[in-house]
Amino acid sequence: MKKLVLALAAFLPLAPSLAQNFIPNYDEEKVPDYVLPDPLRFANGQRVESAADWENRKLETLRLFEEEMFGISPAWDGQMRVQELSRNEEALGGKAVQREVKLTLERKGQTVDLVLLTFLPKGVDKAPMFVGLNFYGNHTISMDEAIQVTKSWIRNNADMGYTNNQASDRNRGSRVTNWPVQDMVDRGYGLATLYYGDIDPDFDDGFANGVHALFLDEVRNENSWGSVAAWAWGISRVVDYLEDVPGVDRGRLAVVGHSRLGKAALWAAAVDPRFSMAISNNSGCGGAALSRRRFGETVERINTSFPHWFNQRFRYYNKEEDSLPMDQHQLIALLAPNPVYIASAADDLWADPKGEFLSAVAATPVYQFLGKEGMPVSEWPSIEVPVMGTLGYHVRTGGHGMLYYDWMQYLDFADKHWK
Ligand code: GCU
């Protein structure tokens, strides 16, 4: 029956009315009773009793997320060419080296270009780095005219001056406050960022473009990777590059992302052990928020509005959250014992701020099992009272966005764990 439903789901066009008629629940009283899967118990009911058991349970959990949600990403068996596009040795008041490099991924005659912008603090032998995708192009996070305007497909946006799915430089620097690079550099951290549409344009294209196009020889099935997995996969290619860059501390790389890119950041950290820290900003449904709570965006709603984000099997759980063999606290648990910070915004109910916090609480037994603190509190913290254990959390005032306040907590969290 499961298979039949999935087969049908794959061929039936998704009814737009589902998305239009959806009324989100924002009432805590109406959150249904639910039981979360125990991260420390195997699917067969056996308890995790040793570190070796946890390694096996971790693999089992990773498979569940791959097979039932994000899709299985291919191993990278192609080549990467690196071309420097620009370099400024005196960036940010002379405190940083800024570079833009083109990473050309090539496989079986197909190529994809990722244009990466990096800032490395000067006078630091090996700098820890934040690695994160941006929404509107590298040129939006700095005023520097040397930074290219992306040539990749971009969603039209009247405010940004983006028409015909092309970016324009009218909004150079418009995201400077969302990426406070000067503060990062002043505190000894570097940043590597690229436009997420370089990796995979964010529309339902039948998985024919972006990095999916490098693997057109592979037959797709209900487990195949969606766009969130593709963005995470692209982040790993950035790490392939960063590993060879002098001045980068490859043991201290933090992946960071906002919203859909926060979902991608968490998945990137789960599949790529080269990340030793992850930061999720308002990642919501499919990110840090527990699916079973059905508060704000739900599994059905996300699969309907964004049919290309996850694999086909995830649609089976539309309105069937209790049948999920895992929930999002286990995505956090997959990152244990590494530090993870989860940030919510009080008015961002769509992303279920409380559900994001409860995920960290429910991941904590795994941290404790591994001898770490996890989340130090189990009561939802007050507004703008950050909590920082191995798992960190805050809920700030205001709505959806990655703001200066959020970054200041990330820098403190990095200081706490890395200095
Ligand atoms: C939509 C979507 C969310 C997503 C957000 C974003 O609101 O429903 O799941 O996180 O876009 O990426 O900004």
PDB file of C-alpha atoms in Angstrom, residues 66-280:
ATOM      1  CA  GLU A  66      18.424   9.724   3.386  1.00  0.00           C
ATOM      2  CA  GLU A  67      15.808   7.208   2.363  1.00  0.00           C
ATOM      3  CA  GLU A  68      12.694   8.806   3.820  1.00  0.00           C
ATOM      4  CA  MET A  69      13.381  12.509   3.512  1.00  0.00           C
ATOM      5  CA  PHE A  70      16.375  14.240   1.920  1.00  0.00           C
ATOM      6  CA  GLY A  71      17.199  11.545  -0.641  1.00  0.00           C
ATOM      7  CA  ILE A  72      20.486   9.793  -1.282  1.00  0.00           C
ATOM      8  CA  SER A  73      23.192  12.043  -2.693  1.00  0.00           C
ATOM      9  CA  PRO A  74      25.788  10.578  -5.051  1.00  0.00           C
ATOM     10  CA  ALA A  75      29.425  10.186  -4.106  1.00  0.00           C
ATOM     11  CA  TRP A  76      31.559  12.773  -5.890  1.00  0.00           C
ATOM     12  CA  ASP A  77      33.613  11.088  -8.573  1.00  0.00           C
ATOM     13  CA  GLY A  78      34.283  14.085 -10.823  1.00  0.00           C
ATOM     14  CA  GLN A  79      36.952  16.779 -11.030  1.00  0.00           C
ATOM     15  CA  MET A  80      37.089  20.288  -9.635  1.00  0.00           C
ATOM     16  CA  ARG A  81      39.001  23.147 -11.281  1.00  0.00           C
ATOM     17  CA  VAL A  82      39.708  26.313  -9.337  1.00  0.00           C
ATOM     18  CA  GLN A  83      40.071  29.749 -10.906  1.00  0.00           C
ATOM     19  CA  GLU A  84      40.688  32.903  -8.898  1.00  0.00           C
ATOM     20  CA  LEU A  85      38.417  35.709 -10.107  1.00  0.00           C
ATOM     21  CA  SER A  86      39.547  38.487  -7.800  1.00  0.00           C
ATOM     22  CA  ARG A  87      41.671  39.068  -4.741  1.00  0.00           C
ATOM     23  CA  ASN A  88      41.878  41.982  -2.323  1.00  0.00           C
ATOM     24  CA  GLU A  89      44.652  41.764   0.238  1.00  0.00           C
ATOM     25  CA  GLU A  90      43.394  44.863   2.048  1.00  0.00           C
ATOM     26  CA  ALA A  91      39.712  44.112   2.505  1.00  0.00           C
ATOM     27  CA  LEU A  92      37.646  45.223   5.515  1.00  0.00           C
ATOM     28  CA  GLY A  93      39.928  48.060   6.504  1.00  0.00           C
ATOM     29  CA  GLY A  94      43.045  46.012   5.771  1.00  0.00           C
ATOM     30  CA  LYS A  95      42.070  43.273   8.195  1.00  0.00           C
ATOM     31  CA  ALA A  96      41.169  40.521   5.741  1.00  0.00           C
ATOM     32  CA  VAL A  97      42.068  38.900   2.472  1.00  0.00           C
ATOM     33  CA  GLN A  98      38.998  38.728   0.281  1.00  0.00           C
ATOM     34  CA  ARG A  99      38.886  36.399  -2.704  1.00  0.00           C
ATOM     35  CA  GLU A 100      36.364  35.237  -5.220  1.00  0.00           C
ATOM     36  CA  VAL A 101      37.068  31.883  -6.817  1.00  0.00           C
ATOM     37  CA  LYS A 102      35.220  29.884  -9.423  1.00  0.00           C
ATOM     38  CA  LEU A 103      34.985  26.187  -8.621  1.00  0.00           C
ATOM     39  CA  THR A 104      34.131  24.313 -11.807  1.00  0.00           C
ATOM     40  CA  LEU A 105      32.747  20.860 -11.140  1.00  0.00           C
ATOM     41  CA  GLU A 106      33.108  18.531 -14.081  1.00  0.00           C
ATOM     42  CA  ARG A 107      31.717  15.070 -14.542  1.00  0.00           C
ATOM     43  CA  LYS A 108      31.133  13.099 -17.715  1.00  0.00           C
ATOM     44  CA  GLY A 109      31.367  16.171 -19.911  1.00  0.00           C
ATOM     45  CA  GLN A 110      28.913  18.251 -17.840  1.00  0.00           C
ATOM     46  CA  THR A 111      30.071  21.265 -15.849  1.00  0.00           C
ATOM     47  CA  VAL A 112      28.654  23.471 -13.091  1.00  0.00           C
ATOM     48  CA  ASP A 113      30.322  26.650 -11.798  1.00  0.00           C
ATOM     49  CA  LEU A 114      30.162  27.613  -8.135  1.00  0.00           C
ATOM     50  CA  VAL A 115      31.415  31.123  -7.396  1.00  0.00           C
ATOM     51  CA  LEU A 116      32.718  31.274  -3.858  1.00  0.00           C
ATOM     52  CA  LEU A 117      33.472  34.429  -1.878  1.00  0.00           C
ATOM     53  CA  THR A 118      35.908  34.073   1.014  1.00  0.00           C
ATOM     54  CA  PHE A 119      37.239  36.375   3.716  1.00  0.00           C
ATOM     55  CA  LEU A 120      40.211  35.288   5.806  1.00  0.00           C
ATOM     56  CA  PRO A 121      41.396  37.381   8.750  1.00  0.00           C
ATOM     57  CA  LYS A 122      44.999  38.523   8.489  1.00  0.00           C
ATOM     58  CA  GLY A 123      47.455  37.798  11.267  1.00  0.00           C
ATOM     59  CA  VAL A 124      45.750  34.517  12.141  1.00  0.00           C
ATOM     60  CA  ASP A 125      47.767  31.452  11.317  1.00  0.00           C
ATOM     61  CA  LYS A 126      44.811  29.108  10.814  1.00  0.00           C
ATOM     62  CA  ALA A 127      41.379  30.699  10.925  1.00  0.00           C
ATOM     63  CA  PRO A 128      38.222  28.821  11.876  1.00  0.00           C
ATOM     64  CA  MET A 129      35.561  29.514   9.253  1.00  0.00           C
ATOM     65  CA  PHE A 130      31.847  29.871   8.833  1.00  0.00           C
ATOM     66  CA  VAL A 131      30.629  28.276   5.635  1.00  0.00           C
ATOM     67  CA  GLY A 132      27.163  29.260   4.449  1.00  0.00           C
ATOM     68  CA  LEU A 133      25.014  29.643   1.389  1.00  0.00           C
ATOM     69  CA  ASN A 134      23.409  32.998   0.639  1.00  0.00           C
ATOM     70  CA  PHE A 135      19.987  33.713  -0.883  1.00  0.00           C
ATOM     71  CA  TYR A 136      20.583  36.649  -3.232  1.00  0.00           C
ATOM     72  CA  GLY A 137      24.141  36.441  -4.541  1.00  0.00           C
ATOM     73  CA  ASN A 138      27.627  37.183  -3.239  1.00  0.00           C
ATOM     74  CA  HIS A 139      27.397  40.841  -4.309  1.00  0.00           C
ATOM     75  CA  THR A 140      24.613  41.435  -1.768  1.00  0.00           C
ATOM     76  CA  ILE A 141      26.833  40.754   1.218  1.00  0.00           C
ATOM     77  CA  SER A 142      29.468  43.418   0.460  1.00  0.00           C
ATOM     78  CA  MET A 143      29.639  46.824  -1.258  1.00  0.00           C
ATOM     79  CA  ASP A 144      32.844  45.850  -3.078  1.00  0.00           C
ATOM     80  CA  GLU A 145      32.312  46.262  -6.822  1.00  0.00           C
ATOM     81  CA  ALA A 146      34.841  43.544  -7.590  1.00  0.00           C
ATOM     82  CA  ILE A 147      32.385  40.915  -6.387  1.00  0.00           C
ATOM     83  CA  GLN A 148      30.533  39.346  -9.298  1.00  0.00           C
ATOM     84  CA  VAL A 149      26.790  39.457  -9.789  1.00  0.00           C
ATOM     85  CA  THR A 150      25.681  35.857 -10.138  1.00  0.00           C
ATOM     86  CA  LYS A 151      24.801  34.653 -13.621  1.00  0.00           C
ATOM     87  CA  SER A 152      22.764  31.755 -12.242  1.00  0.00           C
ATOM     88  CA  TRP A 153      18.974  31.543 -12.285  1.00  0.00           C
ATOM     89  CA  ILE A 154      17.472  33.613  -9.515  1.00  0.00           C
ATOM     90  CA  ARG A 155      13.890  34.100  -8.378  1.00  0.00           C
ATOM     91  CA  ASN A 156      12.376  37.342  -9.667  1.00  0.00           C
ATOM     92  CA  ASN A 157      12.172  39.956  -6.954  1.00  0.00           C
ATOM     93  CA  ALA A 158      10.896  43.454  -7.625  1.00  0.00           C
ATOM     94  CA  ASP A 159      12.507  44.911  -4.488  1.00  0.00           C
ATOM     95  CA  MET A 160      15.887  43.532  -5.475  1.00  0.00           C
ATOM     96  CA  GLY A 161      15.532  44.537  -9.132  1.00  0.00           C
ATOM     97  CA  TYR A 162      15.741  40.905 -10.229  1.00  0.00           C
ATOM     98  CA  THR A 163      13.816  40.323 -13.459  1.00  0.00           C
ATOM     99  CA  ASN A 164      13.899  37.569 -16.099  1.00  0.00           C
ATOM    100  CA  ASN A 165      15.430  35.375 -13.398  1.00  0.00           C
ATOM    101  CA  GLN A 166      18.658  37.364 -13.569  1.00  0.00           C
ATOM    102  CA  ALA A 167      20.311  39.180 -10.676  1.00  0.00           C
ATOM    103  CA  SER A 168      21.285  42.831 -11.055  1.00  0.00           C
ATOM    104  CA  ASP A 169      23.813  44.841  -9.122  1.00  0.00           C
ATOM    105  CA  ARG A 170      21.212  47.370  -7.999  1.00  0.00           C
ATOM    106  CA  ASN A 171      21.261  45.645  -4.630  1.00  0.00           C
ATOM    107  CA  ARG A 172      24.953  45.410  -4.072  1.00  0.00           C
ATOM    108  CA  GLY A 173      25.514  45.298  -0.332  1.00  0.00           C
ATOM    109  CA  SER A 174      21.817  44.938   0.528  1.00  0.00           C
ATOM    110  CA  ARG A 175      22.494  41.955   2.817  1.00  0.00           C
ATOM    111  CA  VAL A 176      25.515  43.396   4.636  1.00  0.00           C
ATOM    112  CA  THR A 177      23.779  43.338   8.023  1.00  0.00           C
ATOM    113  CA  ASN A 178      22.771  39.696   7.550  1.00  0.00           C
ATOM    114  CA  TRP A 179      26.445  38.802   7.037  1.00  0.00           C
ATOM    115  CA  PRO A 180      28.515  40.894   9.506  1.00  0.00           C
ATOM    116  CA  VAL A 181      31.857  39.901   8.032  1.00  0.00           C
ATOM    117  CA  GLN A 182      33.724  42.703   9.785  1.00  0.00           C
ATOM    118  CA  ASP A 183      32.697  41.302  13.193  1.00  0.00           C
ATOM    119  CA  MET A 184      33.666  37.782  12.137  1.00  0.00           C
ATOM    120  CA  VAL A 185      37.088  38.898  10.991  1.00  0.00           C
ATOM    121  CA  ASP A 186      37.633  41.105  14.058  1.00  0.00           C
ATOM    122  CA  ARG A 187      37.065  38.024  16.186  1.00  0.00           C
ATOM    123  CA  GLY A 188      39.475  35.910  14.150  1.00  0.00           C
ATOM    124  CA  TYR A 189      36.978  33.998  12.001  1.00  0.00           C
ATOM    125  CA  GLY A 190      36.759  33.628   8.252  1.00  0.00           C
ATOM    126  CA  LEU A 191      33.710  33.291   6.020  1.00  0.00           C
ATOM    127  CA  ALA A 192      33.097  31.320   2.833  1.00  0.00           C
ATOM    128  CA  THR A 193      29.785  31.939   1.095  1.00  0.00           C
ATOM    129  CA  LEU A 194      28.147  31.358  -2.255  1.00  0.00           C
ATOM    130  CA  TYR A 195      24.781  31.865  -3.880  1.00  0.00           C
ATOM    131  CA  TYR A 196      22.707  28.711  -3.350  1.00  0.00           C
ATOM    132  CA  GLY A 197      21.252  28.800  -6.865  1.00  0.00           C
ATOM    133  CA  ASP A 198      24.756  28.194  -8.260  1.00  0.00           C
ATOM    134  CA  ILE A 199      24.429  24.712  -6.788  1.00  0.00           C
ATOM    135  CA  ASP A 200      20.814  24.080  -7.660  1.00  0.00           C
ATOM    136  CA  PRO A 201      18.294  26.660  -8.896  1.00  0.00           C
ATOM    137  CA  ASP A 202      15.374  26.703  -6.498  1.00  0.00           C
ATOM    138  CA  PHE A 203      12.485  25.603  -8.686  1.00  0.00           C
ATOM    139  CA  ASP A 204      10.924  22.321  -9.680  1.00  0.00           C
ATOM    140  CA  ASP A 205      12.872  21.543 -12.838  1.00  0.00           C
ATOM    141  CA  GLY A 206      12.620  17.758 -12.761  1.00  0.00           C
ATOM    142  CA  PHE A 207      16.145  17.623 -11.300  1.00  0.00           C
ATOM    143  CA  ALA A 208      17.648  18.417 -14.688  1.00  0.00           C
ATOM    144  CA  ASN A 209      19.778  21.427 -13.813  1.00  0.00           C
ATOM    145  CA  GLY A 210      22.290  22.561 -11.189  1.00  0.00           C
ATOM    146  CA  VAL A 211      24.468  19.816  -9.776  1.00  0.00           C
ATOM    147  CA  HIS A 212      21.718  17.258 -10.456  1.00  0.00           C
ATOM    148  CA  ALA A 213      22.679  17.684 -14.127  1.00  0.00           C
ATOM    149  CA  LEU A 214      26.115  16.242 -13.381  1.00  0.00           C
ATOM    150  CA  PHE A 215      24.422  12.926 -12.627  1.00  0.00           C
ATOM    151  CA  LEU A 216      21.885  12.605 -15.434  1.00  0.00           C
ATOM    152  CA  ASP A 217      23.334   9.158 -16.181  1.00  0.00           C
ATOM    153  CA  GLU A 218      21.994   7.929 -12.838  1.00  0.00           C
ATOM    154  CA  VAL A 219      18.391   6.712 -12.898  1.00  0.00           C
ATOM    155  CA  ARG A 220      16.242   8.548 -10.375  1.00  0.00           C
ATOM    156  CA  ASN A 221      13.901   6.741  -8.019  1.00  0.00           C
ATOM    157  CA  GLU A 222      11.775   7.563  -4.988  1.00  0.00           C
ATOM    158  CA  ASN A 223      14.918   7.795  -2.809  1.00  0.00           C
ATOM    159  CA  SER A 224      16.862  10.159  -5.051  1.00  0.00           C
ATOM    160  CA  TRP A 225      18.215  13.449  -3.761  1.00  0.00           C
ATOM    161  CA  GLY A 226      16.134  16.603  -3.786  1.00  0.00           C
ATOM    162  CA  SER A 227      17.281  20.210  -3.761  1.00  0.00           C
ATOM    163  CA  VAL A 228      18.003  20.505  -0.021  1.00  0.00           C
ATOM    164  CA  ALA A 229      20.349  17.522  -0.339  1.00  0.00           C
ATOM    165  CA  ALA A 230      21.884  19.090  -3.455  1.00  0.00           C
ATOM    166  CA  TRP A 231      22.609  22.335  -1.589  1.00  0.00           C
ATOM    167  CA  ALA A 232      24.233  20.310   1.197  1.00  0.00           C
ATOM    168  CA  TRP A 233      26.214  18.335  -1.373  1.00  0.00           C
ATOM    169  CA  GLY A 234      27.464  21.592  -2.909  1.00  0.00           C
ATOM    170  CA  ILE A 235      28.568  22.800   0.530  1.00  0.00           C
ATOM    171  CA  SER A 236      30.734  19.683   0.765  1.00  0.00           C
ATOM    172  CA  ARG A 237      32.411  20.604  -2.526  1.00  0.00           C
ATOM    173  CA  VAL A 238      33.266  23.963  -0.943  1.00  0.00           C
ATOM    174  CA  VAL A 239      34.924  22.068   1.905  1.00  0.00           C
ATOM    175  CA  ASP A 240      36.871  19.987  -0.661  1.00  0.00           C
ATOM    176  CA  TYR A 241      38.285  23.298  -1.854  1.00  0.00           C
ATOM    177  CA  LEU A 242      38.797  24.904   1.580  1.00  0.00           C
ATOM    178  CA  GLU A 243      40.755  21.927   2.836  1.00  0.00           C
ATOM    179  CA  ASP A 244      43.617  22.959   0.556  1.00  0.00           C
ATOM    180  CA  VAL A 245      43.523  26.701   1.236  1.00  0.00           C
ATOM    181  CA  PRO A 246      46.425  27.866   3.428  1.00  0.00           C
ATOM    182  CA  GLY A 247      45.222  29.837   6.436  1.00  0.00           C
ATOM    183  CA  VAL A 248      42.030  27.796   6.896  1.00  0.00           C
ATOM    184  CA  ASP A 249      41.680  25.753  10.062  1.00  0.00           C
ATOM    185  CA  ARG A 250      40.097  22.657   8.581  1.00  0.00           C
ATOM    186  CA  GLY A 251      39.423  21.242  12.043  1.00  0.00           C
ATOM    187  CA  ARG A 252      37.153  24.193  12.880  1.00  0.00           C
ATOM    188  CA  LEU A 253      34.588  24.641  10.140  1.00  0.00           C
ATOM    189  CA  ALA A 254      31.047  25.673  11.050  1.00  0.00           C
ATOM    190  CA  VAL A 255      28.232  25.322   8.535  1.00  0.00           C
ATOM    191  CA  VAL A 256      25.579  28.009   8.887  1.00  0.00           C
ATOM    192  CA  GLY A 257      22.293  28.636   7.103  1.00  0.00           C
ATOM    193  CA  HIS A 258      19.011  30.487   7.329  1.00  0.00           C
ATOM    194  CA  SER A 259      15.624  28.907   6.738  1.00  0.00           C
ATOM    195  CA  ARG A 260      15.698  26.501   3.745  1.00  0.00           C
ATOM    196  CA  LEU A 261      19.460  26.968   3.831  1.00  0.00           C
ATOM    197  CA  GLY A 262      19.382  26.135   7.560  1.00  0.00           C
ATOM    198  CA  LYS A 263      17.775  22.814   6.625  1.00  0.00           C
ATOM    199  CA  ALA A 264      20.618  22.344   4.115  1.00  0.00           C
ATOM    200  CA  ALA A 265      23.215  23.334   6.736  1.00  0.00           C
ATOM    201  CA  LEU A 266      21.976  20.712   9.202  1.00  0.00           C
ATOM    202  CA  TRP A 267      21.933  18.047   6.505  1.00  0.00           C
ATOM    203  CA  ALA A 268      25.411  19.072   5.316  1.00  0.00           C
ATOM    204  CA  ALA A 269      26.767  18.647   8.850  1.00  0.00           C
ATOM    205  CA  ALA A 270      25.018  15.269   9.170  1.00  0.00           C
ATOM    206  CA  VAL A 271      26.537  13.831   6.003  1.00  0.00           C
ATOM    207  CA  ASP A 272      29.924  15.562   6.119  1.00  0.00           C
ATOM    208  CA  PRO A 273      31.991  14.898   9.258  1.00  0.00           C
ATOM    209  CA  ARG A 274      34.467  17.600   8.236  1.00  0.00           C
ATOM    210  CA  PHE A 275      32.084  20.082   9.867  1.00  0.00           C
ATOM    211  CA  SER A 276      32.675  20.336  13.580  1.00  0.00           C
ATOM    212  CA  MET A 277      29.904  22.871  14.275  1.00  0.00           C
ATOM    213  CA  ALA A 278      26.502  23.626  12.773  1.00  0.00           C
ATOM    214  CA  ILE A 279      24.244  26.660  13.054  1.00  0.00           C
ATOM    215  CA  SER A 280      20.589  26.589  12.140  1.00  0.00           C
TER     216      SER A 280
END
